[in-house]
Short mmCIF file of C-alpha atoms in Angstrom, two decimals:
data_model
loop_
_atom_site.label_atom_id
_atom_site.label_comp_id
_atom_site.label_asym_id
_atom_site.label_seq_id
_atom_site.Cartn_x
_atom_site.Cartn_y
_atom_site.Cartn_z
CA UNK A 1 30.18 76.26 57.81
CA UNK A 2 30.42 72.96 55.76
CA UNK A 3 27.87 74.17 53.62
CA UNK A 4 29.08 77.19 52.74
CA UNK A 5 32.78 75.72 52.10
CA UNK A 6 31.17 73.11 49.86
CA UNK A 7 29.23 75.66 48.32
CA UNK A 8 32.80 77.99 47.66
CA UNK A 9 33.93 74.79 46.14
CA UNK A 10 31.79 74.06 43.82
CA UNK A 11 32.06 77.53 42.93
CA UNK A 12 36.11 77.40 41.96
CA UNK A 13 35.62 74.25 39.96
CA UNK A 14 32.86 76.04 38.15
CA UNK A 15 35.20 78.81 37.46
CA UNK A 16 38.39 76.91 36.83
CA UNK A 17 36.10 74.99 34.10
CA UNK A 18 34.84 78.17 32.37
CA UNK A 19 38.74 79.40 32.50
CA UNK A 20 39.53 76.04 30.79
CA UNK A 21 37.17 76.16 28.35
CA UNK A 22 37.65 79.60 26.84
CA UNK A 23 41.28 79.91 27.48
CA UNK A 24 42.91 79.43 23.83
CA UNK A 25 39.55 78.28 22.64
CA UNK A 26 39.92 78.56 18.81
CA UNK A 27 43.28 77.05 17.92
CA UNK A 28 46.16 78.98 15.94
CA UNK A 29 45.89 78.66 12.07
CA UNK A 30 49.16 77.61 11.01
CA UNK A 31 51.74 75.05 12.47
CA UNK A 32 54.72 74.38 11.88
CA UNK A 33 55.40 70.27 10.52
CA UNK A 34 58.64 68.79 10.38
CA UNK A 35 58.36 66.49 7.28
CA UNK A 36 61.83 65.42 5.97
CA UNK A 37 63.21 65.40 2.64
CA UNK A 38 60.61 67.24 -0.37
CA UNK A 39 58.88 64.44 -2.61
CA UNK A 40 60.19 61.73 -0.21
CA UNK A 41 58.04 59.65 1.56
CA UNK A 42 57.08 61.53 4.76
CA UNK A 43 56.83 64.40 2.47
CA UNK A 44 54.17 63.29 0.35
CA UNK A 45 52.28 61.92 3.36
CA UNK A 46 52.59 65.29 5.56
CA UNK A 47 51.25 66.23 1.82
CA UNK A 48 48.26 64.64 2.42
CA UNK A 49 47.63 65.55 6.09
CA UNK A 50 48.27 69.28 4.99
CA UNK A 51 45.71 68.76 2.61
CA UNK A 52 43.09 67.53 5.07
CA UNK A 53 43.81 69.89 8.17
CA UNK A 54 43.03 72.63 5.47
CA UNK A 55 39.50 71.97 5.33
CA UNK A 56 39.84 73.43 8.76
CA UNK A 57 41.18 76.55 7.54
CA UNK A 58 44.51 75.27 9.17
CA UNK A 59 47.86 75.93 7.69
CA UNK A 60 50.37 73.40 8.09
CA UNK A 61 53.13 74.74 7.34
CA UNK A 62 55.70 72.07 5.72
CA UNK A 63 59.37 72.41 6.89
CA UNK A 64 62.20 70.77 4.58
CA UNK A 65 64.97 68.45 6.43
CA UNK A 66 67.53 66.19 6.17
CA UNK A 67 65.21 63.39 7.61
CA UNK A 68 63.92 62.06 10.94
CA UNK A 69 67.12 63.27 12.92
CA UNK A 70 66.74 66.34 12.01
CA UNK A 71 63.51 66.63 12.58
CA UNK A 72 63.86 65.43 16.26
CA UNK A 73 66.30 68.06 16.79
CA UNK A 74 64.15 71.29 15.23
CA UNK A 75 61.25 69.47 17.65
CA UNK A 76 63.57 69.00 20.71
CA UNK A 77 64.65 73.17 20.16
CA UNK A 78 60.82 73.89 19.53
CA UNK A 79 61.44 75.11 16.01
CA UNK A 80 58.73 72.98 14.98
CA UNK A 81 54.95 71.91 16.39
CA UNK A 82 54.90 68.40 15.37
CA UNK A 83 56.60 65.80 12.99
CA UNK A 84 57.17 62.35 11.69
CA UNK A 85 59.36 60.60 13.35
CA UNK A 86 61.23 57.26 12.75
CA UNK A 87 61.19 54.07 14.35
CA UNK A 88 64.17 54.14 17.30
CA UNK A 89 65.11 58.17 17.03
CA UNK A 90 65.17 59.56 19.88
CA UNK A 91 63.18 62.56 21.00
CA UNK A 92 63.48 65.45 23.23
CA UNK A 93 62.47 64.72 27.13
CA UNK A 94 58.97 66.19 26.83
CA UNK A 95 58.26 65.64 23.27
CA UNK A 96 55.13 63.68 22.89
CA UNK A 97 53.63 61.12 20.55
CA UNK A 98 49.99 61.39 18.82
CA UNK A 99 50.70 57.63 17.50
CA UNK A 100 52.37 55.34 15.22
CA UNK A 101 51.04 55.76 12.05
CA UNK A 102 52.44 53.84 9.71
CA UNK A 103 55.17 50.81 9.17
CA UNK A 104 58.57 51.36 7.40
CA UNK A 105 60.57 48.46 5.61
CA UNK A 106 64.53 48.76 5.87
CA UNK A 107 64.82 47.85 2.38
CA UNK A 108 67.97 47.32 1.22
CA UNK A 109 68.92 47.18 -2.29
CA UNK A 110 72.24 45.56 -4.33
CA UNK A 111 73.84 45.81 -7.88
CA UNK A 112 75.71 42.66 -7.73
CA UNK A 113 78.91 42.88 -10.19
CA UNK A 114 81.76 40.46 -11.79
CA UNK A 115 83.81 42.25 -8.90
CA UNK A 116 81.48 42.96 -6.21
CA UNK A 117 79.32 40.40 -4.53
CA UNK A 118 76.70 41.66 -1.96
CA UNK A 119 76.36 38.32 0.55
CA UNK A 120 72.87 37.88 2.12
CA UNK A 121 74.90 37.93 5.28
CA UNK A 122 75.44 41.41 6.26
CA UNK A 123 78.06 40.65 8.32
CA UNK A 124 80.40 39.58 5.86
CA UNK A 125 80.42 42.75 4.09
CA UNK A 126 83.28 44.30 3.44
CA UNK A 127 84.43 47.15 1.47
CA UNK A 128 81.63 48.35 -0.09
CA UNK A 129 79.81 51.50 -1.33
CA UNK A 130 76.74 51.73 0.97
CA UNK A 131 74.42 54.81 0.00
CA UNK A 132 72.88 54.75 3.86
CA UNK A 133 71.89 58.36 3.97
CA UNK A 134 72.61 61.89 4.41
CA UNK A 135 74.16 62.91 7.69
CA UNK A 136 71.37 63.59 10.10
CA UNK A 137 68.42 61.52 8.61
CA UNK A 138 66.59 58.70 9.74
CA UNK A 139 67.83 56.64 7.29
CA UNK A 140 71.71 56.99 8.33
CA UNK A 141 70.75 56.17 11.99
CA UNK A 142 68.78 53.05 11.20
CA UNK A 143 71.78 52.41 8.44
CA UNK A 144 74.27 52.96 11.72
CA UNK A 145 72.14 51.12 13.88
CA UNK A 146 71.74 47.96 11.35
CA UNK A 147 75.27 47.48 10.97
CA UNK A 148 76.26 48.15 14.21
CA UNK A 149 73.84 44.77 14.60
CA UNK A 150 75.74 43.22 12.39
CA UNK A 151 78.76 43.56 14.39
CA UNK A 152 80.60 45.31 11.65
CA UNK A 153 83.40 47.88 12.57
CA UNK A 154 82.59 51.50 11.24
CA UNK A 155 85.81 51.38 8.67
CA UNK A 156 84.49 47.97 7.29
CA UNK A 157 82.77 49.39 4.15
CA UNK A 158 82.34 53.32 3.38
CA UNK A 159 79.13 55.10 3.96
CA UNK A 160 78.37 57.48 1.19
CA UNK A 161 75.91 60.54 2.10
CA UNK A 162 73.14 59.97 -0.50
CA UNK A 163 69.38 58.88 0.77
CA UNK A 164 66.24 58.76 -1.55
CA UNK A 165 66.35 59.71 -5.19
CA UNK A 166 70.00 60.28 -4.82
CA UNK A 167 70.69 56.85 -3.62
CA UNK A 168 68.72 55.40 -5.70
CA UNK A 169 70.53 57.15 -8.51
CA UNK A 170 74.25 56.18 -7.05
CA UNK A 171 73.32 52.57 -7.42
CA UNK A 172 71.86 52.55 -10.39
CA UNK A 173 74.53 54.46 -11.99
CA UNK A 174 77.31 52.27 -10.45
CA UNK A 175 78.37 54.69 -7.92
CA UNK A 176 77.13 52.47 -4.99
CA UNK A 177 77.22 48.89 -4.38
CA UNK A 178 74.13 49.07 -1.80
CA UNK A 179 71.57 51.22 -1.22
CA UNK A 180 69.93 51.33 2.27
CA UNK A 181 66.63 53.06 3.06
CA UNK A 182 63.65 53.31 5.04
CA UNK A 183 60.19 54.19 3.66
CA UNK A 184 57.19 53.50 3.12
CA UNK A 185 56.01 51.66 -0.11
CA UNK A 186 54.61 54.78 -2.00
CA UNK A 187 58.08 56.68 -2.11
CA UNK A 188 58.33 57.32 -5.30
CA UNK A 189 62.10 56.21 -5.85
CA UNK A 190 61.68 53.15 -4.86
CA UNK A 191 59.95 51.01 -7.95
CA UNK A 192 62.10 52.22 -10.92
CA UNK A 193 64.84 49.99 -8.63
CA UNK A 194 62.79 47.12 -8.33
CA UNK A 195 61.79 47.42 -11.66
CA UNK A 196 65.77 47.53 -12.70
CA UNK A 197 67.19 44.19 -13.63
CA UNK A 198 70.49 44.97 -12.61
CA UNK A 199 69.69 45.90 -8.89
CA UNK A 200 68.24 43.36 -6.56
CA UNK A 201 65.83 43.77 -2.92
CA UNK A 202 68.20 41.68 -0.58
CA UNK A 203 66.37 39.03 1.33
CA UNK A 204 68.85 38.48 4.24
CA UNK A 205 70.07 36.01 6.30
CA UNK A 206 69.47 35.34 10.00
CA UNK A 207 66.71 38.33 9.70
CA UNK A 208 65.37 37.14 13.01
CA UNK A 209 68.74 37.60 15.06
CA UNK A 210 69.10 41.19 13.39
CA UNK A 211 65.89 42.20 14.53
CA UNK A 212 66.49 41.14 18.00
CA UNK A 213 69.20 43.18 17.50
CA UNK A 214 68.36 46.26 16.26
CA UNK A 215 66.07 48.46 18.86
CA UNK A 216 62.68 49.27 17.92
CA UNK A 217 62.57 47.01 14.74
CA UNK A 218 59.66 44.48 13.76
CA UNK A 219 59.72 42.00 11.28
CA UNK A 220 57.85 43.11 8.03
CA UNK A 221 56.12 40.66 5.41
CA UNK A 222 56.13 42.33 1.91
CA UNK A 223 54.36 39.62 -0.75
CA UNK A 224 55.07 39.86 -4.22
CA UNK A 225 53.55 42.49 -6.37
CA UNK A 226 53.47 44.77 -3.78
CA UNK A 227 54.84 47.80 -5.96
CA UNK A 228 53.26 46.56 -9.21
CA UNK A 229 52.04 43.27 -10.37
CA UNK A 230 52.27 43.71 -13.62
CA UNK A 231 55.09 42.49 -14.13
CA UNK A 232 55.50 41.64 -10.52
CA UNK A 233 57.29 43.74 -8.07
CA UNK A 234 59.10 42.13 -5.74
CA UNK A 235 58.69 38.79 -7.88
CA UNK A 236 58.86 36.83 -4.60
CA UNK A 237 57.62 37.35 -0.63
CA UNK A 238 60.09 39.00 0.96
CA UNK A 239 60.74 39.19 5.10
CA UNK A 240 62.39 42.26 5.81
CA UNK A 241 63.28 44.41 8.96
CA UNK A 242 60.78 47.53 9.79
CA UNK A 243 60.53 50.49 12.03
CA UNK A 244 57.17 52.26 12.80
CA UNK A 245 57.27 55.87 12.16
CA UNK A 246 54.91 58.46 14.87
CA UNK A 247 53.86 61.42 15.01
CA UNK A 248 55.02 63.56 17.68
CA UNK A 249 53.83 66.90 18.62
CA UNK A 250 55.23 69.59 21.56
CA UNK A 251 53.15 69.13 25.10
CA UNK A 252 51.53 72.35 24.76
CA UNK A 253 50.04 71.98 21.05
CA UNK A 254 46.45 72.77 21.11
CA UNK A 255 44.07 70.34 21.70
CA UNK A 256 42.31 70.90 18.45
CA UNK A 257 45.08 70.52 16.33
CA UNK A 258 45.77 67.19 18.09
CA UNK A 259 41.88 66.24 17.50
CA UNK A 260 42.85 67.21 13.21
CA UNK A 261 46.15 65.48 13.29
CA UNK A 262 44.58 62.22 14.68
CA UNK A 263 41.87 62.51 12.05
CA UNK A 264 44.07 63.38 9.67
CA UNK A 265 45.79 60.10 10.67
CA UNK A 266 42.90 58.18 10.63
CA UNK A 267 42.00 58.57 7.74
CA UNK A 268 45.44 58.34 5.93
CA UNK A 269 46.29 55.53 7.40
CA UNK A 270 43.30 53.35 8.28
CA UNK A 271 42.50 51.88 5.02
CA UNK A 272 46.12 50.11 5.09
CA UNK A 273 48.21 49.12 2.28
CA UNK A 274 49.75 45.82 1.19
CA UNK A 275 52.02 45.39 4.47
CA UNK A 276 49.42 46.80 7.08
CA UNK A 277 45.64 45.41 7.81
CA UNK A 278 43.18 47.43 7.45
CA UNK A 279 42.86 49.11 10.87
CA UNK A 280 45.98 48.57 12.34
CA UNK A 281 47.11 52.37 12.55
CA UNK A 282 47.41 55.06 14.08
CA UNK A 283 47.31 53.18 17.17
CA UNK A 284 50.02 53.93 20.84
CA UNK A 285 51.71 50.47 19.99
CA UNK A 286 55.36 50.50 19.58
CA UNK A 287 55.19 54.93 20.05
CA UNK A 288 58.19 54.57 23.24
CA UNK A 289 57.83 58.06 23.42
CA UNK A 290 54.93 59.69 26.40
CA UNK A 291 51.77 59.70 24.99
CA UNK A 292 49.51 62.55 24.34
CA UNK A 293 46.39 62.13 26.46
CA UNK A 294 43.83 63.34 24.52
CA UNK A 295 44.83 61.61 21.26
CA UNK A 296 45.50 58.28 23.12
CA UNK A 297 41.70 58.55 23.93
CA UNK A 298 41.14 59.23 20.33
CA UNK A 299 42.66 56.40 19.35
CA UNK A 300 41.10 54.06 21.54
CA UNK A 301 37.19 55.56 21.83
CA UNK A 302 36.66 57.57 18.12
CA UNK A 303 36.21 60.91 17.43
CA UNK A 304 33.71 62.13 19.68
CA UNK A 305 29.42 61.89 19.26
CA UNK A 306 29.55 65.65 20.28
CA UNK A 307 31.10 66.47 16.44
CA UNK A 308 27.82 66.03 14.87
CA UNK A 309 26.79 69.01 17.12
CA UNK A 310 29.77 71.63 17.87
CA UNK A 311 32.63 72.46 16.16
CA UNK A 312 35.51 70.18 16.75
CA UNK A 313 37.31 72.87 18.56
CA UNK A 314 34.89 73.38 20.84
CA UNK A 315 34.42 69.33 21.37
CA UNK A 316 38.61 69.03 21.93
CA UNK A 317 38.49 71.50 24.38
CA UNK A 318 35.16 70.28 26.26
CA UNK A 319 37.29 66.63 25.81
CA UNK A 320 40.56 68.33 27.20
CA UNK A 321 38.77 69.59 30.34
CA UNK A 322 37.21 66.00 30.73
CA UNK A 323 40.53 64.38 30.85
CA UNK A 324 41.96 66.82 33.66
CA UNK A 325 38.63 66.80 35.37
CA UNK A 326 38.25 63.26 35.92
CA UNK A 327 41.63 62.70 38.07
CA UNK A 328 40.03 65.65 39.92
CA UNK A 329 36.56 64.14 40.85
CA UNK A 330 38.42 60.66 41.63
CA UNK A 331 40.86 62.51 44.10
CA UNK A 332 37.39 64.43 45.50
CA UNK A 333 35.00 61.19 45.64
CA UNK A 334 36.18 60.21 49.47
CA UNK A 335 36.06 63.84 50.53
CA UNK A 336 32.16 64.07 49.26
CA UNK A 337 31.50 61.01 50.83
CA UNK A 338 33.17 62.09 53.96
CA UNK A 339 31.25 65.15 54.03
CA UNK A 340 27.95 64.42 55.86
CA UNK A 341 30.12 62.60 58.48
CA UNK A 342 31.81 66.02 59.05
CA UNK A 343 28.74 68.17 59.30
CA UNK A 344 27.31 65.58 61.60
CA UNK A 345 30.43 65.56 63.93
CA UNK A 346 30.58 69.84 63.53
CA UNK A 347 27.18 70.21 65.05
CA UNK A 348 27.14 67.73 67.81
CA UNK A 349 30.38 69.32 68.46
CA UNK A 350 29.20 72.76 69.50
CA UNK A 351 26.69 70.46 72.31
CA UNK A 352 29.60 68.14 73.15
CA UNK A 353 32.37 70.60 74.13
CA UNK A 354 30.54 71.58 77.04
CA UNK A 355 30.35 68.14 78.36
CA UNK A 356 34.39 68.76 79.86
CA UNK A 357 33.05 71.66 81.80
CA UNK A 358 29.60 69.85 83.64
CA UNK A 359 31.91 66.47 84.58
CA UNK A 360 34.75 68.80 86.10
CA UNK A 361 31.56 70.58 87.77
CA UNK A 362 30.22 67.33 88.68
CA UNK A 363 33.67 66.16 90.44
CA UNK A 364 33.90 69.57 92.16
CA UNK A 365 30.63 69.35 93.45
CA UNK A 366 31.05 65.85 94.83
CA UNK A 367 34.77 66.92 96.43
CA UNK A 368 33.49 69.67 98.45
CA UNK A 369 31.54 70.65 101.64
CA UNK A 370 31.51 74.81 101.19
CA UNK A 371 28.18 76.11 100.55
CA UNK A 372 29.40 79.06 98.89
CA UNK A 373 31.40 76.96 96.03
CA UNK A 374 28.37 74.98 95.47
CA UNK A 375 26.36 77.93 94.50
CA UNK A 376 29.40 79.55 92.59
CA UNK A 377 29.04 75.80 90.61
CA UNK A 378 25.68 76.00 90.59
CA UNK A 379 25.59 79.75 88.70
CA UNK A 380 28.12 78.21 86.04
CA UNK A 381 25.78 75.42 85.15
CA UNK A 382 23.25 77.84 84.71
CA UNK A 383 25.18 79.99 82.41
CA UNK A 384 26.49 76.67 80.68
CA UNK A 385 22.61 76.11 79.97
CA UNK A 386 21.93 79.24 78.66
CA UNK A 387 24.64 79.05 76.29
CA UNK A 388 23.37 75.53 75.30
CA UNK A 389 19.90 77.00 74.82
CA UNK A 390 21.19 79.74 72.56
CA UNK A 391 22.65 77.17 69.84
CA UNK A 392 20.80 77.70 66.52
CA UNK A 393 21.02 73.73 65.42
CA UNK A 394 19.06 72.34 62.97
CA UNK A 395 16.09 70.39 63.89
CA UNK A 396 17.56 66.75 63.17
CA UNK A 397 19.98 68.00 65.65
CA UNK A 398 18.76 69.61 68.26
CA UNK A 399 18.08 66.09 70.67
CA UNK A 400 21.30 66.57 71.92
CA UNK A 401 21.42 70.10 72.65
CA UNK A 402 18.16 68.90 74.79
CA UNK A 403 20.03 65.67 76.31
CA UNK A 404 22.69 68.56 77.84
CA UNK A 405 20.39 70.56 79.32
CA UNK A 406 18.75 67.36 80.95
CA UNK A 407 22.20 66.20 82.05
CA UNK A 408 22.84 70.16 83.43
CA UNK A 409 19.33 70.60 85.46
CA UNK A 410 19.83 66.94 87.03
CA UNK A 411 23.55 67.94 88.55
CA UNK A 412 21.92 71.42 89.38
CA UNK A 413 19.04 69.54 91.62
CA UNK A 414 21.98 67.53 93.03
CA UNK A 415 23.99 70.49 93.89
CA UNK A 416 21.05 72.47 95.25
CA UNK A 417 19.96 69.51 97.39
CA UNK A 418 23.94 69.78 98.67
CA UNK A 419 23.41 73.25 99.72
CA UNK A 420 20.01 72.44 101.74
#
């Protein structure tokens, strides 16, 4: 019986990993990336991972937004597969992350004037232009968020709804006093200000405090020349706040795409830049979001030795049925071990059960006098030993099948010598 359940066992897990394997096997050709504002930063980077997944003969499909808000929300309503998403914006409940990927200075940028002074102390500001983003980007939250650190009232200064280019062109046209963003070094907006004489990259005051202050910020070294060194741009070292943008995918995306992304990733990011060592991303540091299973083990072990022999969609989905496996075997380790103890008490168990019957025999006999109930006893111990003798127990086993039937003939001699 234990065999043959352990053999039915071994049978469903066989099945349930062929089901596994070959359900949704080759994975769909397009998805759909959230990736912010076209020719900002995140665009130009989901750029570049669009351009690697397509070796693949996958499609990523690049969906304009407002910015990291809205990209939460099209991800949170499933309008969208994956995204970049900001440092400190919050995600939908079972949105995952496939890593950080990349740090983000909260650069903020001034055109002092004869009437407008821009302190290094953000909170004495007061009634001035901020450009801090369009309603709904990631920029305007960290711009909210910074402030609110800052312990400056929302009527304090006015917030005008220009992020990227835009802001960039409201302060250098006068329009704004400051202009707040967050991106990475390569937007393309962002040197013409430093190269501007007129506008100035604020180093501020009590940076420390703010960060403390300001959820899911880090503190971010940027040394000069890091946009151009010739002449050099920023001309000093500047310690700025930073927030570390993720990617973030739906639960259900297939595992192969989330094998591409991570690669795509990798290789984007790896290499660093003048603010990141080499090797720091895409790692599950600083993510606060659940992580993806599969491409945490990515992260942390490599792509996979079985790539130099099978496709990688095969390989994610042999990896895929690894990870759910494993909790699996752990949970069925005891039970194995278990399972020899269990034959072992089974068989001895169709001997043993008879052993109630010959002691109640064995009392009865000893309580009574009549002749006739002795021989009725006698006829059941002889029908107990044929059943005994019947048993079809494996060899190993069948000493105690032979022990009973000793035990039975001795009380039978007893008994008969009663009834002489």
């Amino acid at each position: 019986m234990v065999r043959v359940s352990a053999l039915i066992l071994a049978v469903v897990l066989a099945v349930t990993a062929l089901w596994w394997l070959s359900r949704d096997i080759l994975p769909p050709s397009t998805i759909r990336f959230a990736a912010g504002t076209e020719n900002g930063g995140y665009w130009r980077i989901a750029e570049r991972y669009r351009d690697i997944l397509a070796r693949d003969n996958i499609d990523l499909k690049l969906i304009p937004t407002a910015g990291s808000v809205e990209n939460a929300r099209l991800m949170a309503s499933g309008e969208a597969d994956a995204a970049l998403l900001q440092g400190g914006i919050a995600a939908g409940e079972r949105i995952e992350t496939l890593g950080a990927v990349f740090t983000e200075p909260f650069l903020i940028f001034a055109r002092p004037t004869a009437d407008v002074d821009v302190p290094r102390n953000p909170a004495q500001w007061s009634g001035l232009r901020i450009a801090a983003g369009e309603d709904g980007s990631g920029t305007r939250a960290a711009a909210q968020a910074f402030l609110n650190a800052a312990g400056l009232s929302d009527n304090a200064n006015t917030l005008l709804p220009r992020g990227g280019a835009e802001a960039a062109s409201a302060l250098t046209s006068g329009d704004a006093d400051v202009a707040l963003f967050v991106a990475p070094l390569s937007a393309p907006y962002l040197a013409p200000l430093l190269a501007d004489g007129d506008t100035t990259l604020l180093q501020l005051d009590h940076i420390v405090a703010l960060s403390r202050r300001m959820p899911q910020s880090i503190l971010v070294d940027v040394p000069s020349g890091a946009f151009a060194l010739d002449p050099p741009l920023p001309a000093r070292e500047r310690q700025l706040l930073g927030l570390v943008a993720r990617i973030v995918a739906q639960p259900e995306l297939h595992p192969a795409i989330v094998d591409r992304l991570v690669e795509a990733a990798r290789e984007v990011h790896e290499p660093g830049d003048v603010i990141t060592p080499e090797g720091q991303f895409p790692t599950m540091d600083n993510t606060s979001l659940p992580q993806d299973p599969y491409a945490r083990d990515l992260i942390a072990d490599g792509a996979s030795p079985l790539n130099a022999f099978l496709p990688y969609w095969v390989v994610a989905q042999i990896s895929r049925f690894a990870i759910l496996l494993l909790p699996i075997v752990f949970l069925l380790l005891p039970l194995l071990r278990t399972l020899p103890g269990l034959y072992k008490w089974s068989v001895r168990n169709r001997v043993f059960r008879h052993y109630a019957r010959i002691r109640e025999i064995d009392e009865a006999a000893s309580e009574t006098e009549d002749p006739q109930q002795l021989r009725e006893l006698q006829s059941e111990l002889a029908e107990l030993d044929r059943q005994i003798a019947n048993l079809h127990l494996p060899l190993t086993y069948r000493g105690y099948a032979y022990d009973a039937r000793l035990h039975i003939d001795l009380l039978r001699k007893r008994i008969a010598n009663r009834v002489a």
